[in-house]
CSV table of C-alpha atoms in Angstrom, one decimal:
chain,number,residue,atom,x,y,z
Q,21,UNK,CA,12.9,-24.3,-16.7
Q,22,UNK,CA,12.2,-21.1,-18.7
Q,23,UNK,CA,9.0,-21.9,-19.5
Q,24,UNK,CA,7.8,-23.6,-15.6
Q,25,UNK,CA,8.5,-20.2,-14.9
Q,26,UNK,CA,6.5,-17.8,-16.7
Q,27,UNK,CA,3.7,-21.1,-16.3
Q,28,UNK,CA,3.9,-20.4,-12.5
Q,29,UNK,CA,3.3,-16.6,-12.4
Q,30,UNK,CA,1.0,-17.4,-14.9
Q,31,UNK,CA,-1.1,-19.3,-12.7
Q,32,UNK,CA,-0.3,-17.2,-9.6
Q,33,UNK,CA,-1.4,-13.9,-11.7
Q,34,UNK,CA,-5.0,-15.5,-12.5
Q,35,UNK,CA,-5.4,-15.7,-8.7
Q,36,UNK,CA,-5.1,-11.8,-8.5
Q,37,UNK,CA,-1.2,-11.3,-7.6
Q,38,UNK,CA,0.9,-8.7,-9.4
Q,39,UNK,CA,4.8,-10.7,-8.5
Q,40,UNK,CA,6.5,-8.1,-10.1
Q,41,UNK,CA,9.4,-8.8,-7.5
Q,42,UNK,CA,8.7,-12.5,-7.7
Q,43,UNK,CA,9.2,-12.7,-11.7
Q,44,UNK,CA,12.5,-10.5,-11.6
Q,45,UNK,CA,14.4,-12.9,-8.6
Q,46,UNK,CA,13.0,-15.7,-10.8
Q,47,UNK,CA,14.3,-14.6,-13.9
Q,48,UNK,CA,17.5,-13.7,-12.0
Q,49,UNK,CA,18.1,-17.4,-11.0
Q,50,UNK,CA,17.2,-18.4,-14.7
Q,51,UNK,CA,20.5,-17.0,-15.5
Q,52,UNK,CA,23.2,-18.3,-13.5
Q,53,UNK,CA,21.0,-21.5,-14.2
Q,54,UNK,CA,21.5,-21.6,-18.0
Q,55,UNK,CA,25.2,-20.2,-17.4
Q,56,UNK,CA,25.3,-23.5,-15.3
Q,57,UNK,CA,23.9,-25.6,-18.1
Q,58,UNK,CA,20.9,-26.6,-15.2
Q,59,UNK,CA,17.4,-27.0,-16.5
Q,60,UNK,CA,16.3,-28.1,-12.7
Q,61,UNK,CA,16.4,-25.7,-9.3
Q,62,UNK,CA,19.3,-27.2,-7.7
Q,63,UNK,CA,20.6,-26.0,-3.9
Q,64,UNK,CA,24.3,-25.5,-4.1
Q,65,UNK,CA,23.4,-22.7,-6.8
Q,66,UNK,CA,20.3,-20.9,-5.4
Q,67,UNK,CA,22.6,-20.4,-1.9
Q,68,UNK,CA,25.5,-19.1,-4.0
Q,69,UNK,CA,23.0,-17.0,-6.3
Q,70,UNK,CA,20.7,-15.8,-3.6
Q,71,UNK,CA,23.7,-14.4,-1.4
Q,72,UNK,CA,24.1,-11.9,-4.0
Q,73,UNK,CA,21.7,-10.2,-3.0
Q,74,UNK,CA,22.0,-6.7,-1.2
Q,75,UNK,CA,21.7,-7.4,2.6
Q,76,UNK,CA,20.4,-10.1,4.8
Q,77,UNK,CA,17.0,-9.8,4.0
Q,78,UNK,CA,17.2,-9.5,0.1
Q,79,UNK,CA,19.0,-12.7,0.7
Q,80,UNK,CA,16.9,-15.0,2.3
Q,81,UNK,CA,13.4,-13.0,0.4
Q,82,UNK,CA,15.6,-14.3,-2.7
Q,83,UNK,CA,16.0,-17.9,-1.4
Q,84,UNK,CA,12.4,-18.2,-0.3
Q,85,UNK,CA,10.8,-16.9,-3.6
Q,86,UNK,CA,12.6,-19.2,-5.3
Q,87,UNK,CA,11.8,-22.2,-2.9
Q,88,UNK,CA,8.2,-21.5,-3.3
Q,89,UNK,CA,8.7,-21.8,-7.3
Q,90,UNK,CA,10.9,-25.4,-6.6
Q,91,UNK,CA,7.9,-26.6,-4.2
Q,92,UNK,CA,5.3,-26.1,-7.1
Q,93,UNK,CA,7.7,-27.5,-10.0
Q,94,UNK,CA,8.4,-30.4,-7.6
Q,95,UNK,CA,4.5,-31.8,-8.0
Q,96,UNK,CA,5.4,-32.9,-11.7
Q,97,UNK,CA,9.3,-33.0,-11.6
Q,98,UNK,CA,11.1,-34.3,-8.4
Q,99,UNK,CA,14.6,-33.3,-10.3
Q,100,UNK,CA,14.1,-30.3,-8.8
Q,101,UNK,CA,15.5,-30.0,-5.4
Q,102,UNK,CA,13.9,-28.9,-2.2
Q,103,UNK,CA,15.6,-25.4,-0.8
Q,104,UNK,CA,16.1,-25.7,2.8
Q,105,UNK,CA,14.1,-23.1,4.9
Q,106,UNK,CA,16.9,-22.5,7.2
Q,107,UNK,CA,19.7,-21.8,5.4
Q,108,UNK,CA,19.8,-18.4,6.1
Q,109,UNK,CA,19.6,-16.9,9.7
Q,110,UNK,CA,15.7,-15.3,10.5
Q,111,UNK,CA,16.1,-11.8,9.6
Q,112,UNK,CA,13.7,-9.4,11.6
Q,113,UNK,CA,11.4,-7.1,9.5
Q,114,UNK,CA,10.7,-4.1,11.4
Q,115,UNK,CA,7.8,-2.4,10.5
Q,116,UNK,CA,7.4,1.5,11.7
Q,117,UNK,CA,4.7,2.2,13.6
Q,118,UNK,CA,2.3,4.5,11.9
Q,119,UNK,CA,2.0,8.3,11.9
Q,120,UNK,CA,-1.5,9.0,12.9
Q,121,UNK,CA,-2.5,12.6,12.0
Q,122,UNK,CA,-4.7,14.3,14.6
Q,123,UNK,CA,-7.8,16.2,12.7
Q,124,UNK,CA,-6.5,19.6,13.7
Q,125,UNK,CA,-3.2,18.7,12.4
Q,126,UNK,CA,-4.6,17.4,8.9
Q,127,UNK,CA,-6.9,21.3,8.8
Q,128,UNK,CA,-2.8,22.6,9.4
Q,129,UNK,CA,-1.6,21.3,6.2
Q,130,UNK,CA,-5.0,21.8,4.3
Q,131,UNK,CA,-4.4,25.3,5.2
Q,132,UNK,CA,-1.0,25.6,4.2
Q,133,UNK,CA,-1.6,24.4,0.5
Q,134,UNK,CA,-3.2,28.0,-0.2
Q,135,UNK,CA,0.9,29.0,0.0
Q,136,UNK,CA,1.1,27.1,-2.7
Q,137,UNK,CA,2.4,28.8,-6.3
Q,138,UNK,CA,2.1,29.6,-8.9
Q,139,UNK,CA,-0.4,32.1,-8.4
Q,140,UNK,CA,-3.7,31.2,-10.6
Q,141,UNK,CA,-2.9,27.9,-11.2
Q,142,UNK,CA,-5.0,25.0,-9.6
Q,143,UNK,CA,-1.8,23.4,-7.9
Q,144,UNK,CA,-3.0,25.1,-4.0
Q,145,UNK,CA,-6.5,23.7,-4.8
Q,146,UNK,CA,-5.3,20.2,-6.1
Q,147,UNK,CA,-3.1,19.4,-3.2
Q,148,UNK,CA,-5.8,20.7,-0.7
Q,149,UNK,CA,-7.8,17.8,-2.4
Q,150,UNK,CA,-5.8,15.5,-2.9
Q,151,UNK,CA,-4.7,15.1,1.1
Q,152,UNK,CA,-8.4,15.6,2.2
Q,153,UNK,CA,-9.5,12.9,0.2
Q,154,UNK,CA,-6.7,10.5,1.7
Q,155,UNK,CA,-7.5,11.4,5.0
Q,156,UNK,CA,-10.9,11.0,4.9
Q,157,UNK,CA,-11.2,7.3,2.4
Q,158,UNK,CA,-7.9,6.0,3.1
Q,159,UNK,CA,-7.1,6.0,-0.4
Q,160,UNK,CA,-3.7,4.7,-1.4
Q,161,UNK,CA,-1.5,7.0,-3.4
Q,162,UNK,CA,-1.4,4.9,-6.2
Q,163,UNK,CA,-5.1,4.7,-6.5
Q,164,UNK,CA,-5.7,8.1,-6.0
Q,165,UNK,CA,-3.1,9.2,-9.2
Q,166,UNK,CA,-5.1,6.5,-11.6
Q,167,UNK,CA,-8.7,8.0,-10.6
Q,168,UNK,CA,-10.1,9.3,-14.0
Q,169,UNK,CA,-13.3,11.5,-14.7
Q,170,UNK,CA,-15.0,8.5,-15.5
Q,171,UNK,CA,-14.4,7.3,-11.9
Q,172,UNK,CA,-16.3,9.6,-10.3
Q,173,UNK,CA,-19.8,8.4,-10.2
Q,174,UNK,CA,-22.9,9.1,-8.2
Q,175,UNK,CA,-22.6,5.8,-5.8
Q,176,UNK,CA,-18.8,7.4,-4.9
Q,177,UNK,CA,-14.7,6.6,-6.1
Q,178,UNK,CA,-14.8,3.5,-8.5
Q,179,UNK,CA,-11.2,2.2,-7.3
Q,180,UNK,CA,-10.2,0.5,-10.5
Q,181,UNK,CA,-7.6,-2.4,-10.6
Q,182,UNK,CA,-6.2,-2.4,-6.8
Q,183,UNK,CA,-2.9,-3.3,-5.3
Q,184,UNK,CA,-4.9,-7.0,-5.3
Q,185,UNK,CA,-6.2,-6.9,-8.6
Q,186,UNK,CA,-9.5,-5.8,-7.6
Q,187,UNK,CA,-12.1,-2.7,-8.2
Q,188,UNK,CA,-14.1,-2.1,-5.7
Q,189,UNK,CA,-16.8,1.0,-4.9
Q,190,UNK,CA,-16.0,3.6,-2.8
Q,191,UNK,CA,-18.7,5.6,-1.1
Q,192,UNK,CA,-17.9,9.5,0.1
Q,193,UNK,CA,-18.9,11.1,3.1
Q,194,UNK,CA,-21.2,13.9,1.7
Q,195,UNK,CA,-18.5,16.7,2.8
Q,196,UNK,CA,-16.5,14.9,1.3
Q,197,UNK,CA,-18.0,14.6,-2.4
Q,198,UNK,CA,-19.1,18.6,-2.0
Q,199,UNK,CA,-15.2,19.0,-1.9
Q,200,UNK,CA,-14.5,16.7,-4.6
Q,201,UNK,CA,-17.1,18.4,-6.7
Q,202,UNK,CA,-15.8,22.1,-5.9
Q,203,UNK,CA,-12.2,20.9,-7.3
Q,204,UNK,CA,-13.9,18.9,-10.1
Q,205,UNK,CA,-15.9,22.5,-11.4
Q,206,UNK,CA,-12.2,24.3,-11.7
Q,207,UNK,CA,-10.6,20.7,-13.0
Q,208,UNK,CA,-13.1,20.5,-15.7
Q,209,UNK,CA,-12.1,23.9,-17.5
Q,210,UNK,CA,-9.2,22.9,-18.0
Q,211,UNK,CA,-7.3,21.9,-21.5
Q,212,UNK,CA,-5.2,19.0,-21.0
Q,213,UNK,CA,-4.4,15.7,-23.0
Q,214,UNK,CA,-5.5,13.5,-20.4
Q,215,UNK,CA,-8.4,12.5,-18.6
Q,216,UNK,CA,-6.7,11.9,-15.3
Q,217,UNK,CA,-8.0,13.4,-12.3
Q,218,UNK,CA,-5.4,15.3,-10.9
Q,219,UNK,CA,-3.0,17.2,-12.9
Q,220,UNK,CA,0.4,19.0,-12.3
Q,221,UNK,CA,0.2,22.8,-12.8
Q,222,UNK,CA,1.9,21.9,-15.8
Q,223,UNK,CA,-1.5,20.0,-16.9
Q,224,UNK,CA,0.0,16.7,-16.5
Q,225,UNK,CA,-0.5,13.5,-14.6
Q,226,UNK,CA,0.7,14.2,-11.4
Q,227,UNK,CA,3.2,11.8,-10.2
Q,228,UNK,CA,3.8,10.4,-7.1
Q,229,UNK,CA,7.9,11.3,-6.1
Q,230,UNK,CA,5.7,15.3,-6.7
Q,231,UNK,CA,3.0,14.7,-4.2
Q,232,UNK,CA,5.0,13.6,-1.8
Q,233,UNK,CA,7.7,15.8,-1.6
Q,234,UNK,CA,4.6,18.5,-1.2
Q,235,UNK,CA,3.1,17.0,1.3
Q,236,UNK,CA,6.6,16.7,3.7
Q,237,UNK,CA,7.3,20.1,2.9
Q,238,UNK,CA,4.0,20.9,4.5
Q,239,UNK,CA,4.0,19.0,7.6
Q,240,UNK,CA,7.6,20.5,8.1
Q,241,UNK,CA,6.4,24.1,7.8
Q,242,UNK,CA,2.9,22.8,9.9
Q,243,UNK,CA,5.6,21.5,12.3
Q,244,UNK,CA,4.5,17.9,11.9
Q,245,UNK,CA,7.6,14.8,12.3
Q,246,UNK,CA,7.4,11.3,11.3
Q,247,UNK,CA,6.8,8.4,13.7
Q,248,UNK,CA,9.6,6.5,15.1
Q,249,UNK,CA,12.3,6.2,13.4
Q,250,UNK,CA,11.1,7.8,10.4
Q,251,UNK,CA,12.1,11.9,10.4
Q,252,UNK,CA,8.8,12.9,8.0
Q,253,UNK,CA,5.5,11.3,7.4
Q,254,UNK,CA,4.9,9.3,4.6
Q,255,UNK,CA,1.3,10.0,2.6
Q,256,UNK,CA,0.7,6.2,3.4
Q,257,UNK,CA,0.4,7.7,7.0
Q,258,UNK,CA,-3.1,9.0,6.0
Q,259,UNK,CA,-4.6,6.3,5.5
Q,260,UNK,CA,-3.2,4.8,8.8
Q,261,UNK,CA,-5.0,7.5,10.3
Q,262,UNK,CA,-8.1,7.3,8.5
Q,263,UNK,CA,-8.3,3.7,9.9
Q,264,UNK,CA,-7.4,4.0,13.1
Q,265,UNK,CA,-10.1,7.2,13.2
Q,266,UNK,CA,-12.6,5.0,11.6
Q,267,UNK,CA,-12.1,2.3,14.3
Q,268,UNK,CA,-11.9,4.6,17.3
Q,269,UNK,CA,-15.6,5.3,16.5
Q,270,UNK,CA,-16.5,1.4,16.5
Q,271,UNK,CA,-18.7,-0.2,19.0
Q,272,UNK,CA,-17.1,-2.0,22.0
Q,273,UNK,CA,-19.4,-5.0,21.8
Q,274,UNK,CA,-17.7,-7.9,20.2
Q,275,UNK,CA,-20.1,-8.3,17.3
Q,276,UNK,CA,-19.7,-4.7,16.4
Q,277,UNK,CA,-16.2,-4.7,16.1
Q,278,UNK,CA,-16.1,-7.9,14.1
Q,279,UNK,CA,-19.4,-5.9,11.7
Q,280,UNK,CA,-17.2,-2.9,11.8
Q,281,UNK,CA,-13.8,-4.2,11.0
Q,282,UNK,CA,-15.1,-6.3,8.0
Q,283,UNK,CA,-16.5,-2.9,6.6
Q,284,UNK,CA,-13.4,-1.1,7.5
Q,285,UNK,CA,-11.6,-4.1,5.5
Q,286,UNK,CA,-13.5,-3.8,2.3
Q,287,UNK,CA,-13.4,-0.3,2.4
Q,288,UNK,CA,-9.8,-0.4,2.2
Q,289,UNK,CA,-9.0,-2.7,0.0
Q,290,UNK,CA,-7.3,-5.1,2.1
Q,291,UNK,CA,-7.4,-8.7,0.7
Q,292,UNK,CA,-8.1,-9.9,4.4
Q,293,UNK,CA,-9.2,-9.2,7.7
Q,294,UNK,CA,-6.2,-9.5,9.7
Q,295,UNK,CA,-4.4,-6.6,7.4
Q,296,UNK,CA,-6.8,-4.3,9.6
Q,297,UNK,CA,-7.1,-5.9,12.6
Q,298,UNK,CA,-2.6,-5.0,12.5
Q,299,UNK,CA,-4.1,-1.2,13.3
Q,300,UNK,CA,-5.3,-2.5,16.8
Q,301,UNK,CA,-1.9,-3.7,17.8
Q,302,UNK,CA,0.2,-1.1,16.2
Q,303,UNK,CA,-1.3,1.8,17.6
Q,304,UNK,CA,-1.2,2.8,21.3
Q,305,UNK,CA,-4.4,4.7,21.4
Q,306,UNK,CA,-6.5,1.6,20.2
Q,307,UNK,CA,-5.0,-0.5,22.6
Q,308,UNK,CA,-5.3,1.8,25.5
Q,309,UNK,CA,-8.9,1.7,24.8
Q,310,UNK,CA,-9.0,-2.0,24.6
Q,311,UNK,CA,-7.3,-2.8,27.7
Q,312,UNK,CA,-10.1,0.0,29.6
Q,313,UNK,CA,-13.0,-2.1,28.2
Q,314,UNK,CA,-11.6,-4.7,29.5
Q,315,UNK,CA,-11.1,-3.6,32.9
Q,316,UNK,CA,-14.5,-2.6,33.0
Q,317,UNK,CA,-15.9,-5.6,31.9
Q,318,UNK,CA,-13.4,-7.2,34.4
Q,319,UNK,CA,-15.0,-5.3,37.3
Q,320,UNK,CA,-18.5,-5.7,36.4
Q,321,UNK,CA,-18.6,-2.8,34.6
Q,322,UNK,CA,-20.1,-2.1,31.3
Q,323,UNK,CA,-17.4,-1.8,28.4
């Protein structure tokens, strides 16, 4: 069963997905399997193994990854049992409603990174980059720490290897690549061991557990709070905003929404539509403006 295994995610890799996750619960079951003496997925011991796991949830996202596994392996090998779907109760996922950051408030923190020590090192003008640039391309964090020198080109960001396992071209907003370009004059003088964009003011990669305690510290002296039940924004919250900005500005015609949210889409590095269109339910403001258009249109009125 070993070897099914690490056949499956090789086949599931080639179609662009990390599993991370998926090959650590896999490998989990592996074990209590050969403990077992089992070389098939049987359902009396993925129940017992997957309520091992840390909470509801962990449970049954245990059960169903390896149920997907059994469902492949079955095609060629029936001695593998089905896992029932149900044998867990539904477990509700909430998902936080995003932290959209009003313009003004973004200039707030942008300011506040000239506080930032020590004094003479590029750290205030790194950070002051580093959250214009999420605000305004919707960058996530982790493809904004791998950006290199060589990333930068004339056409924009070449986003390289993606949460998808895709690259894809990112054009800049004119402002936006004069500001790049200012930090990129200072970043070039430097003398560090790597070519990665954005450095510590230690002359390292920056990591991400850095940047983000940076920018909460910020928004807590800009007097900025997290949305919901969250107490402080999250950097992901940037790029919420950029895309709910970005499709503010779109069309209320049908056909330019669709043209505008299939841009908005690729731009971010969603592998499908529906990712983006979750902004347009999520967000209060969108659907405020929704529902208006379509009173208008209701009543006869343009929208």
């Amino acid at each position: 069963m070993s070897s099914a295994v690490e056949e499956y995610l090789i086949l599931r890799r080639s179609t662009g997905y990390k599993l991370q996750e998926t090959a650590d619960v896999l490998r989990s079951y592996l074990k209590i399997a050969a403990e077992r003496g089992e070389d098939y997925v049987k359902v009396a011991t993925a129940i017992e193994w997957a309520r091992r796991g840390t909470s509801p949830a962990r449970c049954a996202r245990r059960l169903r990854v390896l149920g997907l596994f059994a469902e492949h392996v079955r095609v060629e090998d029936t001695r593998h049992q089905v896992i029932p779907r149900d044998s867990f109760p539904p477990v509700r996922v909430l998902r936080y409603p995003p932290r959209i950051f009003s313009t003004s408030e973004i200039v707030q923190v942008l300011q506040l990174t000239d506080t930032l020590g020590p004094p003479g090192s590029i750290r205030a003008l790194t950070y002051r980059t580093i959250f214009g640039l999420l605000f305004a391309t919707g960058l996530r964090r982790a493809e904004l720490l791998r950006l290199c020198f060589a990333d930068v080109q004339p056409a924009g960001l070449l986003i390289r290897e993606t949460k998808f396992a895709k690259s894809r071209q990112l054009p800049l907003h004119p402002s936006t690549a004069a500001a790049l370009e200012r930090y990129l004059e200072v970043r070039r003088a430097l003398v560090a061991e790597t070519d990665s964009l954005f450095l510590s003011f230690r002359r390292r990669p920056l990591d991400g557990s850095s940047l983000l305690v940076t920018f909460q510290t910020l928004c807590e002296q800009a007097g900025i709070k997290g949305a919901g039940a969250r107490r402080k924004p999250r950097l992901h919250d940037l790029r919420h905003s950029f895309a709910v900005h970005a499709l503010e500005r779109c069309s209320a015609e049908r056909e330019g929404v669709e043209r505008h949210m299939l841009a908005l889409s690729t731009y971010l590095g969603h592998s499908k539509p529906s990712d983006t269109y979750w902004y347009l339910e999520q967000t209060p403001e969108l659907m405020r403006g929704i529902a208006n258009a379509c009173d208008k249109a209701s009543s006869g009125g343009a929208p």
